[in-house]
Amino acid sequence: MRVYVPLTLTALAEAHRTGEVGSGPFVAYAVTPALREWYLSEDIEELEYAALSRAALASLRLLTADPAAVRRRVVVAVDVPDGAASVDPDRGPDPSALGEVTVTSTVPLAKAAAVHVDADDAEQDVAAAADALVAADGGDDDAQFVVDGADDHELLWYATQEIPNLVGPA
């Protein structure tokens, strides 16, 4: 099963240092039944992009919680055994939990298929979105517009061999 793990560049640097994307249990995003129903598509690439987008929003939430982190969203795509990720049946239909899964095992960074990161030129919009997220969650339409502005920036694809260049010297 392909899961998308939301991180920050700081957390990616830690994953690079330790060799682990996460130790279970931790939240990731995947193509779940609720996501399929919400997205109304059978195209697996579109569904995986929707799961990646959900993880990008979760990465934005991590940035909100870490004001010192570089304002770039980070998502690591990892393949885990099917039984290693599960959907909480109580949260499945919750719109805020679409695509959310809990990974129960430790995931080595070596299992990562790719890393998706904002380009440098997205930092200003991502910073504004992180600052506006709480207000957007509270129903502020103007703040939601700012948060949605981060989605105007596509996450770039990086091979796992490029992680040292993304995180800088250890």
JSON list of C-alpha atoms in Angstrom, two decimals:
[
{"chain": "A", "resi": 1, "resn": "MET", "atom": "CA", "xyz": [0.00, 0.00, 0.00]},
{"chain": "A", "resi": 2, "resn": "ARG", "atom": "CA", "xyz": [1.31, 3.44, -0.93]},
{"chain": "A", "resi": 3, "resn": "VAL", "atom": "CA", "xyz": [1.00, 5.95, 1.92]},
{"chain": "A", "resi": 4, "resn": "TYR", "atom": "CA", "xyz": [1.86, 9.62, 1.95]},
{"chain": "A", "resi": 5, "resn": "VAL", "atom": "CA", "xyz": [3.55, 10.82, 5.12]},
{"chain": "A", "resi": 6, "resn": "PRO", "atom": "CA", "xyz": [3.32, 14.55, 5.90]},
{"chain": "A", "resi": 7, "resn": "LEU", "atom": "CA", "xyz": [6.53, 16.07, 7.25]},
{"chain": "A", "resi": 8, "resn": "THR", "atom": "CA", "xyz": [8.45, 19.34, 7.41]},
{"chain": "A", "resi": 9, "resn": "LEU", "atom": "CA", "xyz": [12.00, 19.81, 6.15]},
{"chain": "A", "resi": 10, "resn": "THR", "atom": "CA", "xyz": [13.11, 19.62, 9.78]},
{"chain": "A", "resi": 11, "resn": "ALA", "atom": "CA", "xyz": [11.36, 16.25, 10.18]},
{"chain": "A", "resi": 12, "resn": "LEU", "atom": "CA", "xyz": [12.76, 15.05, 6.85]},
{"chain": "A", "resi": 13, "resn": "ALA", "atom": "CA", "xyz": [16.27, 15.91, 8.08]},
{"chain": "A", "resi": 14, "resn": "GLU", "atom": "CA", "xyz": [15.56, 13.87, 11.23]},
{"chain": "A", "resi": 15, "resn": "ALA", "atom": "CA", "xyz": [14.28, 10.96, 9.12]},
{"chain": "A", "resi": 16, "resn": "HIS", "atom": "CA", "xyz": [17.45, 11.15, 7.05]},
{"chain": "A", "resi": 17, "resn": "ARG", "atom": "CA", "xyz": [19.57, 11.14, 10.22]},
{"chain": "A", "resi": 18, "resn": "THR", "atom": "CA", "xyz": [17.74, 8.22, 11.87]},
{"chain": "A", "resi": 19, "resn": "GLY", "atom": "CA", "xyz": [16.84, 6.26, 8.75]},
{"chain": "A", "resi": 20, "resn": "GLU", "atom": "CA", "xyz": [13.15, 6.15, 9.75]},
{"chain": "A", "resi": 21, "resn": "VAL", "atom": "CA", "xyz": [10.21, 8.04, 8.26]},
{"chain": "A", "resi": 22, "resn": "GLY", "atom": "CA", "xyz": [8.24, 7.29, 11.38]},
{"chain": "A", "resi": 23, "resn": "SER", "atom": "CA", "xyz": [7.79, 4.79, 14.14]},
{"chain": "A", "resi": 24, "resn": "GLY", "atom": "CA", "xyz": [4.25, 3.57, 14.61]},
{"chain": "A", "resi": 25, "resn": "PRO", "atom": "CA", "xyz": [1.71, 4.58, 15.22]},
{"chain": "A", "resi": 26, "resn": "PHE", "atom": "CA", "xyz": [1.68, 7.71, 13.06]},
{"chain": "A", "resi": 27, "resn": "VAL", "atom": "CA", "xyz": [-0.75, 9.36, 10.66]},
{"chain": "A", "resi": 28, "resn": "ALA", "atom": "CA", "xyz": [-0.33, 9.15, 6.90]},
{"chain": "A", "resi": 29, "resn": "TYR", "atom": "CA", "xyz": [-2.68, 9.42, 3.93]},
{"chain": "A", "resi": 30, "resn": "ALA", "atom": "CA", "xyz": [-3.68, 6.83, 1.34]},
{"chain": "A", "resi": 31, "resn": "VAL", "atom": "CA", "xyz": [-6.41, 5.89, -1.10]},
{"chain": "A", "resi": 32, "resn": "THR", "atom": "CA", "xyz": [-9.10, 4.80, 1.36]},
{"chain": "A", "resi": 33, "resn": "PRO", "atom": "CA", "xyz": [-12.72, 3.82, 0.68]},
{"chain": "A", "resi": 34, "resn": "ALA", "atom": "CA", "xyz": [-13.91, 7.19, 2.02]},
{"chain": "A", "resi": 35, "resn": "LEU", "atom": "CA", "xyz": [-11.46, 9.06, -0.23]},
{"chain": "A", "resi": 36, "resn": "ARG", "atom": "CA", "xyz": [-12.65, 7.03, -3.24]},
{"chain": "A", "resi": 37, "resn": "GLU", "atom": "CA", "xyz": [-16.26, 7.86, -2.42]},
{"chain": "A", "resi": 38, "resn": "TRP", "atom": "CA", "xyz": [-15.51, 11.55, -1.90]},
{"chain": "A", "resi": 39, "resn": "TYR", "atom": "CA", "xyz": [-13.35, 11.94, -5.02]},
{"chain": "A", "resi": 40, "resn": "LEU", "atom": "CA", "xyz": [-15.67, 9.95, -7.31]},
{"chain": "A", "resi": 41, "resn": "SER", "atom": "CA", "xyz": [-12.98, 8.58, -9.56]},
{"chain": "A", "resi": 42, "resn": "GLU", "atom": "CA", "xyz": [-11.66, 5.15, -10.42]},
{"chain": "A", "resi": 43, "resn": "ASP", "atom": "CA", "xyz": [-8.42, 6.53, -11.84]},
{"chain": "A", "resi": 44, "resn": "ILE", "atom": "CA", "xyz": [-5.76, 5.39, -9.35]},
{"chain": "A", "resi": 45, "resn": "GLU", "atom": "CA", "xyz": [-3.38, 8.20, -10.31]},
{"chain": "A", "resi": 46, "resn": "GLU", "atom": "CA", "xyz": [-6.05, 10.82, -9.58]},
{"chain": "A", "resi": 47, "resn": "LEU", "atom": "CA", "xyz": [-6.88, 9.11, -6.29]},
{"chain": "A", "resi": 48, "resn": "GLU", "atom": "CA", "xyz": [-3.23, 8.97, -5.27]},
{"chain": "A", "resi": 49, "resn": "TYR", "atom": "CA", "xyz": [-2.89, 12.66, -6.14]},
{"chain": "A", "resi": 50, "resn": "ALA", "atom": "CA", "xyz": [-5.89, 13.37, -3.89]},
{"chain": "A", "resi": 51, "resn": "ALA", "atom": "CA", "xyz": [-4.20, 11.43, -1.05]},
{"chain": "A", "resi": 52, "resn": "LEU", "atom": "CA", "xyz": [-0.96, 13.34, -1.68]},
{"chain": "A", "resi": 53, "resn": "SER", "atom": "CA", "xyz": [-2.92, 16.60, -1.50]},
{"chain": "A", "resi": 54, "resn": "ARG", "atom": "CA", "xyz": [-4.45, 15.59, 1.82]},
{"chain": "A", "resi": 55, "resn": "ALA", "atom": "CA", "xyz": [-0.94, 14.86, 3.12]},
{"chain": "A", "resi": 56, "resn": "ALA", "atom": "CA", "xyz": [0.24, 18.27, 1.86]},
{"chain": "A", "resi": 57, "resn": "LEU", "atom": "CA", "xyz": [-2.51, 19.91, 3.92]},
{"chain": "A", "resi": 58, "resn": "ALA", "atom": "CA", "xyz": [-1.39, 17.88, 6.94]},
{"chain": "A", "resi": 59, "resn": "SER", "atom": "CA", "xyz": [2.17, 19.07, 6.30]},
{"chain": "A", "resi": 60, "resn": "LEU", "atom": "CA", "xyz": [0.85, 22.63, 6.36]},
{"chain": "A", "resi": 61, "resn": "ARG", "atom": "CA", "xyz": [-0.65, 21.86, 9.78]},
{"chain": "A", "resi": 62, "resn": "LEU", "atom": "CA", "xyz": [2.77, 20.65, 10.96]},
{"chain": "A", "resi": 63, "resn": "LEU", "atom": "CA", "xyz": [4.27, 23.95, 9.79]},
{"chain": "A", "resi": 64, "resn": "THR", "atom": "CA", "xyz": [1.65, 25.82, 11.81]},
{"chain": "A", "resi": 65, "resn": "ALA", "atom": "CA", "xyz": [2.79, 23.90, 14.89]},
{"chain": "A", "resi": 66, "resn": "ASP", "atom": "CA", "xyz": [6.50, 24.56, 14.18]},
{"chain": "A", "resi": 67, "resn": "PRO", "atom": "CA", "xyz": [7.13, 28.28, 13.53]},
{"chain": "A", "resi": 68, "resn": "ALA", "atom": "CA", "xyz": [10.88, 27.69, 13.14]},
{"chain": "A", "resi": 69, "resn": "ALA", "atom": "CA", "xyz": [10.49, 25.21, 10.25]},
{"chain": "A", "resi": 70, "resn": "VAL", "atom": "CA", "xyz": [11.20, 26.33, 6.69]},
{"chain": "A", "resi": 71, "resn": "ARG", "atom": "CA", "xyz": [7.85, 27.18, 5.09]},
{"chain": "A", "resi": 72, "resn": "ARG", "atom": "CA", "xyz": [7.79, 24.36, 2.53]},
{"chain": "A", "resi": 73, "resn": "ARG", "atom": "CA", "xyz": [5.39, 21.42, 2.61]},
{"chain": "A", "resi": 74, "resn": "VAL", "atom": "CA", "xyz": [6.97, 17.97, 2.54]},
{"chain": "A", "resi": 75, "resn": "VAL", "atom": "CA", "xyz": [5.34, 14.62, 1.80]},
{"chain": "A", "resi": 76, "resn": "VAL", "atom": "CA", "xyz": [7.17, 11.30, 1.63]},
{"chain": "A", "resi": 77, "resn": "ALA", "atom": "CA", "xyz": [5.59, 8.55, -0.47]},
{"chain": "A", "resi": 78, "resn": "VAL", "atom": "CA", "xyz": [6.25, 5.17, 1.11]},
{"chain": "A", "resi": 79, "resn": "ASP", "atom": "CA", "xyz": [5.17, 1.65, 0.28]},
{"chain": "A", "resi": 80, "resn": "VAL", "atom": "CA", "xyz": [4.13, -0.32, 3.38]},
{"chain": "A", "resi": 81, "resn": "PRO", "atom": "CA", "xyz": [2.65, -3.82, 3.73]},
{"chain": "A", "resi": 82, "resn": "ASP", "atom": "CA", "xyz": [-1.15, -3.76, 3.44]},
{"chain": "A", "resi": 83, "resn": "GLY", "atom": "CA", "xyz": [-1.67, -4.66, 7.10]},
{"chain": "A", "resi": 84, "resn": "ALA", "atom": "CA", "xyz": [0.64, -1.88, 8.32]},
{"chain": "A", "resi": 85, "resn": "ALA", "atom": "CA", "xyz": [-1.89, 0.91, 7.65]},
{"chain": "A", "resi": 86, "resn": "SER", "atom": "CA", "xyz": [-5.48, 1.04, 8.81]},
{"chain": "A", "resi": 87, "resn": "VAL", "atom": "CA", "xyz": [-8.42, 3.40, 8.66]},
{"chain": "A", "resi": 88, "resn": "ASP", "atom": "CA", "xyz": [-10.15, 4.39, 11.88]},
{"chain": "A", "resi": 89, "resn": "PRO", "atom": "CA", "xyz": [-13.77, 3.35, 11.19]},
{"chain": "A", "resi": 90, "resn": "ASP", "atom": "CA", "xyz": [-15.06, 6.13, 13.43]},
{"chain": "A", "resi": 91, "resn": "ARG", "atom": "CA", "xyz": [-13.14, 8.81, 11.47]},
{"chain": "A", "resi": 92, "resn": "GLY", "atom": "CA", "xyz": [-13.53, 7.36, 7.96]},
{"chain": "A", "resi": 93, "resn": "PRO", "atom": "CA", "xyz": [-16.57, 9.43, 6.96]},
{"chain": "A", "resi": 94, "resn": "ASP", "atom": "CA", "xyz": [-15.30, 12.58, 8.74]},
{"chain": "A", "resi": 95, "resn": "PRO", "atom": "CA", "xyz": [-14.42, 15.10, 5.96]},
{"chain": "A", "resi": 96, "resn": "SER", "atom": "CA", "xyz": [-11.34, 16.24, 7.86]},
{"chain": "A", "resi": 97, "resn": "ALA", "atom": "CA", "xyz": [-10.05, 12.65, 7.94]},
{"chain": "A", "resi": 98, "resn": "LEU", "atom": "CA", "xyz": [-10.47, 11.76, 4.26]},
{"chain": "A", "resi": 99, "resn": "GLY", "atom": "CA", "xyz": [-7.62, 9.49, 3.26]},
{"chain": "A", "resi": 100, "resn": "GLU", "atom": "CA", "xyz": [-6.23, 9.38, 6.78]},
{"chain": "A", "resi": 101, "resn": "VAL", "atom": "CA", "xyz": [-4.64, 6.11, 7.87]},
{"chain": "A", "resi": 102, "resn": "THR", "atom": "CA", "xyz": [-2.67, 5.06, 10.91]},
{"chain": "A", "resi": 103, "resn": "VAL", "atom": "CA", "xyz": [0.61, 3.31, 10.20]},
{"chain": "A", "resi": 104, "resn": "THR", "atom": "CA", "xyz": [1.32, 0.93, 13.04]},
{"chain": "A", "resi": 105, "resn": "SER", "atom": "CA", "xyz": [4.88, -0.10, 12.32]},
{"chain": "A", "resi": 106, "resn": "THR", "atom": "CA", "xyz": [8.23, 1.61, 12.02]},
{"chain": "A", "resi": 107, "resn": "VAL", "atom": "CA", "xyz": [8.89, 2.61, 8.41]},
{"chain": "A", "resi": 108, "resn": "PRO", "atom": "CA", "xyz": [12.49, 2.76, 7.23]},
{"chain": "A", "resi": 109, "resn": "LEU", "atom": "CA", "xyz": [13.34, 5.72, 5.01]},
{"chain": "A", "resi": 110, "resn": "ALA", "atom": "CA", "xyz": [14.81, 3.14, 2.61]},
{"chain": "A", "resi": 111, "resn": "LYS", "atom": "CA", "xyz": [11.20, 2.12, 1.81]},
{"chain": "A", "resi": 112, "resn": "ALA", "atom": "CA", "xyz": [10.41, 5.62, 0.50]},
{"chain": "A", "resi": 113, "resn": "ALA", "atom": "CA", "xyz": [9.52, 5.76, -3.18]},
{"chain": "A", "resi": 114, "resn": "ALA", "atom": "CA", "xyz": [9.82, 9.55, -3.53]},
{"chain": "A", "resi": 115, "resn": "VAL", "atom": "CA", "xyz": [9.77, 12.84, -1.70]},
{"chain": "A", "resi": 116, "resn": "HIS", "atom": "CA", "xyz": [7.47, 15.72, -2.68]},
{"chain": "A", "resi": 117, "resn": "VAL", "atom": "CA", "xyz": [8.51, 19.23, -1.58]},
{"chain": "A", "resi": 118, "resn": "ASP", "atom": "CA", "xyz": [7.48, 22.79, -2.38]},
{"chain": "A", "resi": 119, "resn": "ALA", "atom": "CA", "xyz": [9.86, 24.82, -4.52]},
{"chain": "A", "resi": 120, "resn": "ASP", "atom": "CA", "xyz": [11.65, 27.77, -2.93]},
{"chain": "A", "resi": 121, "resn": "ASP", "atom": "CA", "xyz": [9.28, 30.20, -4.63]},
{"chain": "A", "resi": 122, "resn": "ALA", "atom": "CA", "xyz": [6.31, 28.73, -2.74]},
{"chain": "A", "resi": 123, "resn": "GLU", "atom": "CA", "xyz": [7.64, 29.69, 0.69]},
{"chain": "A", "resi": 124, "resn": "GLN", "atom": "CA", "xyz": [5.85, 33.05, 0.91]},
{"chain": "A", "resi": 125, "resn": "ASP", "atom": "CA", "xyz": [2.44, 31.58, -0.01]},
{"chain": "A", "resi": 126, "resn": "VAL", "atom": "CA", "xyz": [2.97, 28.54, 2.21]},
{"chain": "A", "resi": 127, "resn": "ALA", "atom": "CA", "xyz": [3.95, 30.81, 5.13]},
{"chain": "A", "resi": 128, "resn": "ALA", "atom": "CA", "xyz": [0.80, 32.87, 4.62]},
{"chain": "A", "resi": 129, "resn": "ALA", "atom": "CA", "xyz": [-1.30, 29.70, 4.43]},
{"chain": "A", "resi": 130, "resn": "ALA", "atom": "CA", "xyz": [0.22, 28.34, 7.64]},
{"chain": "A", "resi": 131, "resn": "ASP", "atom": "CA", "xyz": [-0.54, 31.65, 9.38]},
{"chain": "A", "resi": 132, "resn": "ALA", "atom": "CA", "xyz": [-4.14, 31.61, 8.10]},
{"chain": "A", "resi": 133, "resn": "LEU", "atom": "CA", "xyz": [-4.92, 27.95, 8.80]},
{"chain": "A", "resi": 134, "resn": "VAL", "atom": "CA", "xyz": [-6.45, 28.37, 12.26]},
{"chain": "A", "resi": 135, "resn": "ALA", "atom": "CA", "xyz": [-8.77, 31.12, 11.05]},
{"chain": "A", "resi": 136, "resn": "ALA", "atom": "CA", "xyz": [-9.70, 29.07, 7.98]},
{"chain": "A", "resi": 137, "resn": "ASP", "atom": "CA", "xyz": [-10.54, 26.11, 10.22]},
{"chain": "A", "resi": 138, "resn": "GLY", "atom": "CA", "xyz": [-12.81, 28.49, 12.14]},
{"chain": "A", "resi": 139, "resn": "GLY", "atom": "CA", "xyz": [-14.80, 29.29, 8.99]},
{"chain": "A", "resi": 140, "resn": "ASP", "atom": "CA", "xyz": [-13.09, 32.51, 7.85]},
{"chain": "A", "resi": 141, "resn": "ASP", "atom": "CA", "xyz": [-13.55, 32.55, 4.06]},
{"chain": "A", "resi": 142, "resn": "ASP", "atom": "CA", "xyz": [-10.75, 35.05, 3.47]},
{"chain": "A", "resi": 143, "resn": "ALA", "atom": "CA", "xyz": [-8.35, 32.88, 5.45]},
{"chain": "A", "resi": 144, "resn": "GLN", "atom": "CA", "xyz": [-9.50, 29.80, 3.50]},
{"chain": "A", "resi": 145, "resn": "PHE", "atom": "CA", "xyz": [-8.67, 31.66, 0.28]},
{"chain": "A", "resi": 146, "resn": "VAL", "atom": "CA", "xyz": [-5.12, 32.22, 1.61]},
{"chain": "A", "resi": 147, "resn": "VAL", "atom": "CA", "xyz": [-4.81, 28.55, 2.61]},
{"chain": "A", "resi": 148, "resn": "ASP", "atom": "CA", "xyz": [-6.02, 27.46, -0.82]},
{"chain": "A", "resi": 149, "resn": "GLY", "atom": "CA", "xyz": [-3.31, 29.68, -2.32]},
{"chain": "A", "resi": 150, "resn": "ALA", "atom": "CA", "xyz": [-0.69, 27.17, -1.18]},
{"chain": "A", "resi": 151, "resn": "ASP", "atom": "CA", "xyz": [-2.32, 24.63, -3.51]},
{"chain": "A", "resi": 152, "resn": "ASP", "atom": "CA", "xyz": [-1.44, 26.87, -6.45]},
{"chain": "A", "resi": 153, "resn": "HIS", "atom": "CA", "xyz": [2.07, 25.48, -5.99]},
{"chain": "A", "resi": 154, "resn": "GLU", "atom": "CA", "xyz": [2.60, 21.90, -7.13]},
{"chain": "A", "resi": 155, "resn": "LEU", "atom": "CA", "xyz": [4.85, 19.84, -4.92]},
{"chain": "A", "resi": 156, "resn": "LEU", "atom": "CA", "xyz": [8.01, 18.90, -6.78]},
{"chain": "A", "resi": 157, "resn": "TRP", "atom": "CA", "xyz": [9.06, 15.25, -7.07]},
{"chain": "A", "resi": 158, "resn": "TYR", "atom": "CA", "xyz": [12.46, 14.20, -5.77]},
{"chain": "A", "resi": 159, "resn": "ALA", "atom": "CA", "xyz": [14.17, 10.83, -5.80]},
{"chain": "A", "resi": 160, "resn": "THR", "atom": "CA", "xyz": [15.14, 9.57, -2.37]},
{"chain": "A", "resi": 161, "resn": "GLN", "atom": "CA", "xyz": [18.81, 9.95, -3.32]},
{"chain": "A", "resi": 162, "resn": "GLU", "atom": "CA", "xyz": [18.21, 13.72, -3.39]},
{"chain": "A", "resi": 163, "resn": "ILE", "atom": "CA", "xyz": [17.17, 13.94, 0.28]},
{"chain": "A", "resi": 164, "resn": "PRO", "atom": "CA", "xyz": [20.66, 15.02, 1.44]},
{"chain": "A", "resi": 165, "resn": "ASN", "atom": "CA", "xyz": [20.47, 17.99, -0.96]},
{"chain": "A", "resi": 166, "resn": "LEU", "atom": "CA", "xyz": [17.00, 18.91, 0.33]},
{"chain": "A", "resi": 167, "resn": "VAL", "atom": "CA", "xyz": [17.91, 18.88, 4.01]},
{"chain": "A", "resi": 168, "resn": "GLY", "atom": "CA", "xyz": [21.44, 20.25, 3.76]},
{"chain": "A", "resi": 169, "resn": "PRO", "atom": "CA", "xyz": [24.46, 19.16, 5.78]},
{"chain": "A", "resi": 170, "resn": "ALA", "atom": "CA", "xyz": [23.76, 17.02, 8.85]}
]
